Short mmCIF file of C-alpha atoms in Angstrom, two decimals:
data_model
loop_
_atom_site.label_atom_id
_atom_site.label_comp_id
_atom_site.label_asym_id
_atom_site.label_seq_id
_atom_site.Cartn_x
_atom_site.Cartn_y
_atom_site.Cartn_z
CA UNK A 1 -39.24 -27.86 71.40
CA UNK A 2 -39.35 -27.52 75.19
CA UNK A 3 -37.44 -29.59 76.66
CA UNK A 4 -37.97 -28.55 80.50
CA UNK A 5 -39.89 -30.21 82.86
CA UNK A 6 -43.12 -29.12 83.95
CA UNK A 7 -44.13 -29.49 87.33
CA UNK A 8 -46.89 -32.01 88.24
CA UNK A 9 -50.20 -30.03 87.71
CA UNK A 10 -52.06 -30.45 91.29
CA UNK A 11 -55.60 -31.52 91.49
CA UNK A 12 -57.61 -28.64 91.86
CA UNK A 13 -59.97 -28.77 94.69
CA UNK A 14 -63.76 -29.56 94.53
CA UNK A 15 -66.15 -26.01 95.00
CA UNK A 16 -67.69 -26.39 97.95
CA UNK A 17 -71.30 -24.64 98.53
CA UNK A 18 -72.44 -23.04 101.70
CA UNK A 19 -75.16 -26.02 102.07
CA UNK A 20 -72.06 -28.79 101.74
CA UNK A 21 -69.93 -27.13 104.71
CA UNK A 22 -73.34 -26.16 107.05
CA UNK A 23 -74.50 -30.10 106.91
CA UNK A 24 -70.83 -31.46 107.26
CA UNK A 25 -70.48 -31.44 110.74
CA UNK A 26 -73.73 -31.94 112.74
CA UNK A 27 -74.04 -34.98 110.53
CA UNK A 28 -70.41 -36.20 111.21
CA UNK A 29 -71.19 -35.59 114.92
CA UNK A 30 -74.56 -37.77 114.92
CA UNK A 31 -72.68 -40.35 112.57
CA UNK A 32 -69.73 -40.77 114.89
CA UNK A 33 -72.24 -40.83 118.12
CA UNK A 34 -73.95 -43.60 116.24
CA UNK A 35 -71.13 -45.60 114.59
CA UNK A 36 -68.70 -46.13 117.71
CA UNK A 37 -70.93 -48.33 119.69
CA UNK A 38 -71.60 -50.17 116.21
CA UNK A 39 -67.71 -50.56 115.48
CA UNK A 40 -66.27 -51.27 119.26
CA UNK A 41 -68.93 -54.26 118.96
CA UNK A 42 -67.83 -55.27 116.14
CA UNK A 43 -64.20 -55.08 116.76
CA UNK A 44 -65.02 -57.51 119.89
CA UNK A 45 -66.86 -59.58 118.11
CA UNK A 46 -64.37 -60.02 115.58
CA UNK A 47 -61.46 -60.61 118.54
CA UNK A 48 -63.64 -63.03 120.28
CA UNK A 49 -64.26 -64.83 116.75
CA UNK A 50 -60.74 -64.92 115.99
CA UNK A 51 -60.36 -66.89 119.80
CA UNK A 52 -63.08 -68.68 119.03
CA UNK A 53 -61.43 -70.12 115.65
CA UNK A 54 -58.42 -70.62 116.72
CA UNK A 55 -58.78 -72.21 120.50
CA UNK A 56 -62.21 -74.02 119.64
CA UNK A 57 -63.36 -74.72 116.30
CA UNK A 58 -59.87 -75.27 114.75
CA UNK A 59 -58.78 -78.30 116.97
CA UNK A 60 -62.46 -79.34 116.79
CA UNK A 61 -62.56 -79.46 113.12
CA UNK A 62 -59.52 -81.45 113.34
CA UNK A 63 -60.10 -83.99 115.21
CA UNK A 64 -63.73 -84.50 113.57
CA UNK A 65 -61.44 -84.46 110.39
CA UNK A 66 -59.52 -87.13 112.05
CA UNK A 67 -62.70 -88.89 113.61
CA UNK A 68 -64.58 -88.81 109.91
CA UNK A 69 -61.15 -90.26 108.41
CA UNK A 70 -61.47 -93.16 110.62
CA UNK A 71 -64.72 -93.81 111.04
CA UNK A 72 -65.90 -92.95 107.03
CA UNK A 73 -63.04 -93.37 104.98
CA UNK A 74 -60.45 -95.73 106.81
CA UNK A 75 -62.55 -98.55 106.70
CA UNK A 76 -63.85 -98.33 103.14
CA UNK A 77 -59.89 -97.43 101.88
CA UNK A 78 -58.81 -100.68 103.77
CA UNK A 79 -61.99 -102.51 102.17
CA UNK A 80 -60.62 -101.67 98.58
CA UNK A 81 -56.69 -102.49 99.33
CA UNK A 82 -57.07 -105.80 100.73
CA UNK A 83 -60.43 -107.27 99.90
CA UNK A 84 -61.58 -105.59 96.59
CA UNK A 85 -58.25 -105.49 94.69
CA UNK A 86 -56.75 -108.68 95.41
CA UNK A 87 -60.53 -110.39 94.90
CA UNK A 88 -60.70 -107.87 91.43
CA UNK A 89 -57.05 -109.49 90.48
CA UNK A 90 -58.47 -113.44 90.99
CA UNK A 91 -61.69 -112.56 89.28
CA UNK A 92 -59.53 -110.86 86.00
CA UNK A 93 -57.16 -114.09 86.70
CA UNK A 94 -60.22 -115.96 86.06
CA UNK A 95 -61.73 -114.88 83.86
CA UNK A 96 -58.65 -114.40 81.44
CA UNK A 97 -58.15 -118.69 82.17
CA UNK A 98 -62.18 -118.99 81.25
CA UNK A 99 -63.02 -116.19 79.19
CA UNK A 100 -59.89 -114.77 77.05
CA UNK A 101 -57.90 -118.09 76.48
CA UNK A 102 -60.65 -120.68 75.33
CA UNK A 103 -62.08 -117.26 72.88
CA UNK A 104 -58.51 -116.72 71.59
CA UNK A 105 -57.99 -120.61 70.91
CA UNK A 106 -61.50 -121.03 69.10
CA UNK A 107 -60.72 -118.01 67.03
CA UNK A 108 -57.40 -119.38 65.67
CA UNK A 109 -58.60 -123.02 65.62
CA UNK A 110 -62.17 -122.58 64.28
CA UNK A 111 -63.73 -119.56 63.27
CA UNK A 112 -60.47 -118.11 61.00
CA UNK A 113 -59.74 -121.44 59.26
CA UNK A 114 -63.83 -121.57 58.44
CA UNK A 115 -63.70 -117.94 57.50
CA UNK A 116 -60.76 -118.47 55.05
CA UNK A 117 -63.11 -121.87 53.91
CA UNK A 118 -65.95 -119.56 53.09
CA UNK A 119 -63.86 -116.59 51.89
CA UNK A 120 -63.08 -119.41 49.79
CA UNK A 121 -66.10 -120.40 48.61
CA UNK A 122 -67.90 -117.09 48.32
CA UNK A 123 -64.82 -115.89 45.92
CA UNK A 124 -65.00 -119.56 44.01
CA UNK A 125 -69.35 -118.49 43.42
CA UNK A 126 -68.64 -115.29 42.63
CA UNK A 127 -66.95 -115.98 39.77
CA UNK A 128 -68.62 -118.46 38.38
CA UNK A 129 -72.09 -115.97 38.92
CA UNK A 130 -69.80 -113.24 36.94
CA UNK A 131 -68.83 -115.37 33.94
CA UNK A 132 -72.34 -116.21 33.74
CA UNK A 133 -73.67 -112.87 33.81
CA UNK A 134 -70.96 -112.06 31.33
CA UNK A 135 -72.18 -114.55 28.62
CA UNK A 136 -75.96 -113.39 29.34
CA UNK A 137 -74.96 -110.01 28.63
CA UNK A 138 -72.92 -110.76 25.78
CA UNK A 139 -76.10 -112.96 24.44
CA UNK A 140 -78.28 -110.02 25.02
CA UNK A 141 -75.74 -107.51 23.19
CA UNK A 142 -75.90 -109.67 20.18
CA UNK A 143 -79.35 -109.62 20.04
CA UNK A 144 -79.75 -106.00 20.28
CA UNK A 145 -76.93 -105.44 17.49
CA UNK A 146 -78.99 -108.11 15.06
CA UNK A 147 -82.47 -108.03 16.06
CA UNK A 148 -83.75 -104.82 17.57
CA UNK A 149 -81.53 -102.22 15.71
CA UNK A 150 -82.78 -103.73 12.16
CA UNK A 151 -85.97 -104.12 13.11
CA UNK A 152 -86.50 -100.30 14.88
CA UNK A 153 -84.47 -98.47 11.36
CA UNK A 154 -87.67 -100.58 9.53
CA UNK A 155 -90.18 -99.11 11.87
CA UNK A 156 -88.32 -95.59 12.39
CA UNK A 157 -88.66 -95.29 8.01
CA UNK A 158 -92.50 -96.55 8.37
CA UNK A 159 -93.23 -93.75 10.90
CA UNK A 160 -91.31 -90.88 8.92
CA UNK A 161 -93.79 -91.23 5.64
CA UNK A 162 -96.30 -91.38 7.79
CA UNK A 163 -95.67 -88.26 9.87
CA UNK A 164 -95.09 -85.35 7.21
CA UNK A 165 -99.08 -86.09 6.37
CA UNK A 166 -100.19 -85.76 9.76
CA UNK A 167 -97.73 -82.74 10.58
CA UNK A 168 -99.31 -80.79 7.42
CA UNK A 169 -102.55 -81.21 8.61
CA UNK A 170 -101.99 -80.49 12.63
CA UNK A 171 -100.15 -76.87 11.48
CA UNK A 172 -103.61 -75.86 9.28
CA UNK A 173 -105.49 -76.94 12.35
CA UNK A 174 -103.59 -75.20 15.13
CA UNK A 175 -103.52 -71.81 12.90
CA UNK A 176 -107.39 -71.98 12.96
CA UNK A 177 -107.59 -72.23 16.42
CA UNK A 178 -105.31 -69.63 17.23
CA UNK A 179 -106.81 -66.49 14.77
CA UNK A 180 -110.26 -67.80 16.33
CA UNK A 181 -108.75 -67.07 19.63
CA UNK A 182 -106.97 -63.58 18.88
CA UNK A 183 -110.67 -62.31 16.87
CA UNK A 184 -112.93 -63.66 19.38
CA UNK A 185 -111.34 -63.86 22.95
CA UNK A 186 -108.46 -61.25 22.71
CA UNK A 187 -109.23 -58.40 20.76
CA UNK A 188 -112.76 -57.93 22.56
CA UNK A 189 -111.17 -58.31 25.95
CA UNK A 190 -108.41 -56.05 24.87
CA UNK A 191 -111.09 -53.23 24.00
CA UNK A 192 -113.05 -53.57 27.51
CA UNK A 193 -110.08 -53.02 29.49
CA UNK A 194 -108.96 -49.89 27.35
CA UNK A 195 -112.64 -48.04 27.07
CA UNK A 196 -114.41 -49.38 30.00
CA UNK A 197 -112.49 -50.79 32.71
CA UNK A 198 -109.27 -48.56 32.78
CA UNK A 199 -111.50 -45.10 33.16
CA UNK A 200 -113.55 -46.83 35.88
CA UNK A 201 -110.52 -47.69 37.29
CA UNK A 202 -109.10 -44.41 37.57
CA UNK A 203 -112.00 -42.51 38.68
CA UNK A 204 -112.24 -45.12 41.40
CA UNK A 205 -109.11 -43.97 42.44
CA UNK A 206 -109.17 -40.52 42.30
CA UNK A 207 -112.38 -40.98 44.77
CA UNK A 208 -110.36 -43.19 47.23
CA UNK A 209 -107.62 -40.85 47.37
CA UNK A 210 -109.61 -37.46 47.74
CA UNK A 211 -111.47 -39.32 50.50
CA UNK A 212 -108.27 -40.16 52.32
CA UNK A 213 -106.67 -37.30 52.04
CA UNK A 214 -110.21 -35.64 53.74
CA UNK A 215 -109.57 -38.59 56.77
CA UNK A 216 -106.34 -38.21 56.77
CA UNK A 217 -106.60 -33.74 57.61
CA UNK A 218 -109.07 -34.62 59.85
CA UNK A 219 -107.36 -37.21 61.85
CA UNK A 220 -104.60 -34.49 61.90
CA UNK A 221 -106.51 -31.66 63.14
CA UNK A 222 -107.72 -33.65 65.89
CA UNK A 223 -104.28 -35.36 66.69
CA UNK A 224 -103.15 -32.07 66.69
CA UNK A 225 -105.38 -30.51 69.44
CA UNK A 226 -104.98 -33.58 71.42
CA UNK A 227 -101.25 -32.94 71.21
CA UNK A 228 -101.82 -29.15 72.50
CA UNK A 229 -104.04 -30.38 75.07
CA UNK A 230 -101.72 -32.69 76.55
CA UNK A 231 -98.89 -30.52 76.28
CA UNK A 232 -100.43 -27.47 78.52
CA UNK A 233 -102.24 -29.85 80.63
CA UNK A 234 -99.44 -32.70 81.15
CA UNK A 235 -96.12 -32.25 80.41
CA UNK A 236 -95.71 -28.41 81.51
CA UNK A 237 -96.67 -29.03 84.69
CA UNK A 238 -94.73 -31.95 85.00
CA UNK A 239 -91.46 -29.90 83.43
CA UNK A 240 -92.21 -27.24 86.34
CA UNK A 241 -92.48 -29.57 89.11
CA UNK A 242 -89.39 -31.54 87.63
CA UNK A 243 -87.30 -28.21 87.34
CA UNK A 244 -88.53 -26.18 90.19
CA UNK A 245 -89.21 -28.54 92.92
CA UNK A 246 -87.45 -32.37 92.50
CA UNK A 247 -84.42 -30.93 90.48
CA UNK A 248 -83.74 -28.72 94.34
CA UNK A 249 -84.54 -31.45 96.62
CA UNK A 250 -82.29 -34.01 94.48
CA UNK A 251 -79.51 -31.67 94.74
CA UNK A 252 -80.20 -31.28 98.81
CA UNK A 253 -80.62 -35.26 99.48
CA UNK A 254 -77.81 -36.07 97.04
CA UNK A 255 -75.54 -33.70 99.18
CA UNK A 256 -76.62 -34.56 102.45
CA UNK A 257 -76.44 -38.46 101.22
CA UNK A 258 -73.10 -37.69 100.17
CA UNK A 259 -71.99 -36.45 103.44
CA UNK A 260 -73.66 -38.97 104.97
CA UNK A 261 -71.43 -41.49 103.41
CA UNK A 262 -68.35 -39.33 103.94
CA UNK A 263 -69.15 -39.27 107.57
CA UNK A 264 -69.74 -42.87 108.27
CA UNK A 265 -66.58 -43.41 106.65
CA UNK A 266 -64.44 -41.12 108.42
CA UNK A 267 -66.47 -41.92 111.73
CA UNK A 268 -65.66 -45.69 110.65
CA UNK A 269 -61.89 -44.89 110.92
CA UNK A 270 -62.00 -42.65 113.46
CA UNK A 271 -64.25 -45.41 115.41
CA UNK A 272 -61.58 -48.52 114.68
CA UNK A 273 -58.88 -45.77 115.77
CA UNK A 274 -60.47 -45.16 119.44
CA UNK A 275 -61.74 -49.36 119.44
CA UNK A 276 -57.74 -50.49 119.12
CA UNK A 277 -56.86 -47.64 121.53
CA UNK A 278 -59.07 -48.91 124.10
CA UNK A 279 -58.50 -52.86 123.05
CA UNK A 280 -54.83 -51.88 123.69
CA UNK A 281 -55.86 -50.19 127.08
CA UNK A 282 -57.47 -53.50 128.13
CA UNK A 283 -54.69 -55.77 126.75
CA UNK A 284 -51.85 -53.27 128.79
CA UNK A 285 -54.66 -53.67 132.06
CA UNK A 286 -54.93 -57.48 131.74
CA UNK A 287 -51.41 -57.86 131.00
CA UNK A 288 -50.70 -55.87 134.18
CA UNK A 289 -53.35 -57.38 136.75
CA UNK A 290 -52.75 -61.24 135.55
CA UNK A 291 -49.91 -61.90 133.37
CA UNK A 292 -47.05 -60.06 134.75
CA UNK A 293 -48.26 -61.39 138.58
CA UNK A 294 -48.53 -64.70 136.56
CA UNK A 295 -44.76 -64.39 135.05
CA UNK A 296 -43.53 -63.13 138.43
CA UNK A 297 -44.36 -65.53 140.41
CA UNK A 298 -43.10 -68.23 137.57
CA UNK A 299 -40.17 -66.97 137.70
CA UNK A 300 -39.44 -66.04 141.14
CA UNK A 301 -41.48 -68.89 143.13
CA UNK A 302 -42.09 -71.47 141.06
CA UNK A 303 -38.87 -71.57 138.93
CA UNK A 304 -36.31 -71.51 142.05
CA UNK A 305 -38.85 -74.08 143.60
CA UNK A 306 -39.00 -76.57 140.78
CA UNK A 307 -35.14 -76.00 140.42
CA UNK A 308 -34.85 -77.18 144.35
CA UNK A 309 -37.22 -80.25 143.60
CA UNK A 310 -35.20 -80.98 141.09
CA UNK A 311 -31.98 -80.83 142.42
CA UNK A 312 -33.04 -82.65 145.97
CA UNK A 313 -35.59 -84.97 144.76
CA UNK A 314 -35.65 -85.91 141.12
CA UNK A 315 -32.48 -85.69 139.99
CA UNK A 316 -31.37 -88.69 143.23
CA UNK A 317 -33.95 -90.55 142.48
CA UNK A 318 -32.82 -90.64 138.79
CA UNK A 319 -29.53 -91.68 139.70
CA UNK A 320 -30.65 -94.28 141.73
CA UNK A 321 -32.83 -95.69 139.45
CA UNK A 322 -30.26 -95.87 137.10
CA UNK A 323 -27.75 -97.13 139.00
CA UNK A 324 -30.52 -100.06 139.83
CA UNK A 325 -30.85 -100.64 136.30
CA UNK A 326 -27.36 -100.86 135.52
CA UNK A 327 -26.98 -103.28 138.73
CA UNK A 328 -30.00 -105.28 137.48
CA UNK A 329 -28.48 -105.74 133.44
CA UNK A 330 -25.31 -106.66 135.00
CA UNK A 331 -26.99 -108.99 137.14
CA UNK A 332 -28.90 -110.77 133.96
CA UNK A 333 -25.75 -110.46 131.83
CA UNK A 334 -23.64 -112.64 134.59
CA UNK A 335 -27.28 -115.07 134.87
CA UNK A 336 -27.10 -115.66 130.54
CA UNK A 337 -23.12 -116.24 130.85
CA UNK A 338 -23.85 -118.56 133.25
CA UNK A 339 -26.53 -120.44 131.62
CA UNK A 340 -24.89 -120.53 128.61
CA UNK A 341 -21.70 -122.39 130.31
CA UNK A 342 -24.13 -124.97 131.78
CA UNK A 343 -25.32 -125.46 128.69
CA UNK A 344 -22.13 -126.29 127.38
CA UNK A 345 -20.77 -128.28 130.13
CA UNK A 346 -23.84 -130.41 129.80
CA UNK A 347 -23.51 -130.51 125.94
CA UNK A 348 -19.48 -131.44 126.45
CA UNK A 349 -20.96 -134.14 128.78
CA UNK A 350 -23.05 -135.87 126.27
CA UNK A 351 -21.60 -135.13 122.78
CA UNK A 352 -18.16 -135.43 124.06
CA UNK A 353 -15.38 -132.27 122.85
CA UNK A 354 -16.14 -130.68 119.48
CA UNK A 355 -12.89 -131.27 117.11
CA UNK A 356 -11.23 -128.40 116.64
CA UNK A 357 -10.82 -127.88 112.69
CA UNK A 358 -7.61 -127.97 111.23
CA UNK A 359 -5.70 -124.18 110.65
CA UNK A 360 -5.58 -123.10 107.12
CA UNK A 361 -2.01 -122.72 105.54
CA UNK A 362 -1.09 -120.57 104.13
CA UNK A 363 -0.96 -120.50 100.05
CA UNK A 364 2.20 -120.61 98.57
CA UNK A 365 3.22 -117.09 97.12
CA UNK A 366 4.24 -117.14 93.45
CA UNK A 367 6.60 -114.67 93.47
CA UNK A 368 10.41 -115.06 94.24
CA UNK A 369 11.32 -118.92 95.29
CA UNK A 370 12.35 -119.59 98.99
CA UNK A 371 15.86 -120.33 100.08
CA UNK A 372 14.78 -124.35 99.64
CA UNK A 373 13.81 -123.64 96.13
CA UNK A 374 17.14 -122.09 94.86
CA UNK A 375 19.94 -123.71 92.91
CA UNK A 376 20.51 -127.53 93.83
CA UNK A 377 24.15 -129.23 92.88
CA UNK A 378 22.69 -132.32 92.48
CA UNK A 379 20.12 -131.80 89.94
CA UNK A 380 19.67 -129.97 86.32
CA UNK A 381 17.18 -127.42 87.19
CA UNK A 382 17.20 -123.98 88.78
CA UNK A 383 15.16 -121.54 90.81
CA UNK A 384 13.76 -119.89 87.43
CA UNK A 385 13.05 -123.76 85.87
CA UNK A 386 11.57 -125.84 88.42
CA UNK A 387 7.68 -124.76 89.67
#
């Protein structure tokens, strides 16, 4: 056994003629002439798609999703909640009050107590019809037991005598007929097919086959030369021009086609490689001429800027405001309190002081008794006695 490991056989590489390597690279160079314009195009078109989707059709899609929600479906879903349901729910109530209830009471009221009446009835005539039928059968039985059995053994003895006569003289009748058949119809019949028609038969025969056998060589001889003919004139020439001149040229386009395809592909990637070199190019150039001019002066003009505004303008004017606000709910909070106290000096005035309710005492604990509730001298019960 060999237990070492082999190394990993390589691929071995494809023969390549002298025709594969001399069309390789003028058709790669053509290819990649052709196919960069083709792919830079299409990588901008693609970019500008991309924006496209994502700037201008993707919020317009949404809000026609949003506009065909309320417009189309909106209306029709608030249509079904509160006009078609609750209306479906009174119709059902309805129609279970008109419909279900008075259907349900006339079935156990009327039409089960009259089916058990004519259950009834139908099983009451059904078996008075049976015992009827029963004695009608039973007369019938008796009269087949004591009328027609007698009377058929009578007839059945009649007809036996009767029958050997007749039997006797059908068998000497049907022998007749049949050796006046066999000396008549067979035996003659039986003789023409053996002398006459059986030799005319075969000699018939032997004709039709010698004369097929003669159409049958000659449709051969000429199928035959037809066959030759063909061959030399047909399919030779045809195998030459198949092996000699399409067998080349299908070799030279498949090659050719093959690089063809090789080349676009490789021009393909070597086409995307050179389009996102150059889309980076132009991202780096607009990135330097607008957005870092853009971000510097953001952050150096504007930002300081907004930070004075902010600091001189908006941030006093937010304190003031709030300080008005707090002076203006202070000034409604004193106006209610001093509404409210007219209203109750003007309420005192008429109604006269409210009585104050009465405080609560407090419930008497049940645990240990108070000093007053100790031992008395002047009485028989104690502390643990008297509740």
């Amino acid at each position: 056994m060999d237990l070492e490991k082999r190394p990993a056989e390589r691929p071995v590489p494809r023969a390549e003629g002298c025709l594969t390597v001399a069309v390789r690279l003028p058709v790669r160079i053509v290819v990649f002439v052709l196919v960069v314009p083709v792919r830079m195009a299409w990588d901008a078109l693609v970019a500008g798609g991309r924006l496209l989707r994502d700037t201008v059709l993707r919020p317009a899609g949404r809000a026609l999703l949003w506009v065909a929600w309320a417009v189309a479906v909106w209306p029709w879903v608030t249509l079904w909640r509160y006009v078609v349901v609750p209306a479906g729910r009174i119709l059902g109530w309805f129609g279970y009050v008109l419909l279900v209830v008075p259907a349900v009471q006339l079935y156990d009221r009327v039409l089960t107590p009259l089916g058990h009446a004519v259950a009834w009835a139908a099983r009451g005539t059904g078996a008075a019809l049976a015992r009827v039928l029963r004695g009608v059968l039973a007369g019938l039985g008796r009269v087949y037991v004591w009328v027609l059995v007698p009377v058929g053994r009578v007839l059945a003895r009649l007809l036996k005598g009767a029958g050997t006569g007749l039997a006797a003289v059908g068998l000497g009748v049907y022998r007749t007929v049949v050796w006046l058949t066999r000396y008549l119809i067979v035996v003659p019949a039986m003789w023409l097919y053996e002398w006459v028609l059986a030799p005319a038969g075969r000699a018939v025969a032997w004709t039709a086959r010698g004369l097929g056998q003669l159409v049958r060589m000659i449709f051969v001889g000429i199928g035959t030369a037809l066959h030759r003919t063909l061959w030399v004139l047909l399919v030779l020439p045809a195998l030459a021009v198949w092996r000699w001149v399409l067998v080349p040229v299908g070799r030279v386009l498949a090659v050719v086609g093959r690089e063809a395809v090789d080349a676009f592909a490789h021009a393909w990637r070597v086409a995307g490689h050179l389009s996102l070199a150059v889309g980076r190019f132009l991202a780096w150039l607009l990135r330097r001429a607008f957005v870092e001019p853009a971000r510097w002066a953001y952050r150096t003009v504007l930002t300081p800027l907004g930070h004075v505004v902010q600091d001189t303008v908006l941030r006093p004017a937010a304190e003031a405001a709030r300080a008005a606000g707090r002076i203006t709910r202070q000034a409604l909070a004193a106006a209610r309190e001093s509404a409210r106290q007219a209203r109750a000096d003007v309420r005192r005035m008429l109604f006269g002081t409210p009585r104050e309710p009465e405080p609560l005492r407090p419930a008497k604990p049940r645990g240990e008794p108070g000093a007053a509730a100790a031992r008395t001298l002047g009485s028989s019960t104690t502390a643990l006695t008297k509740d």
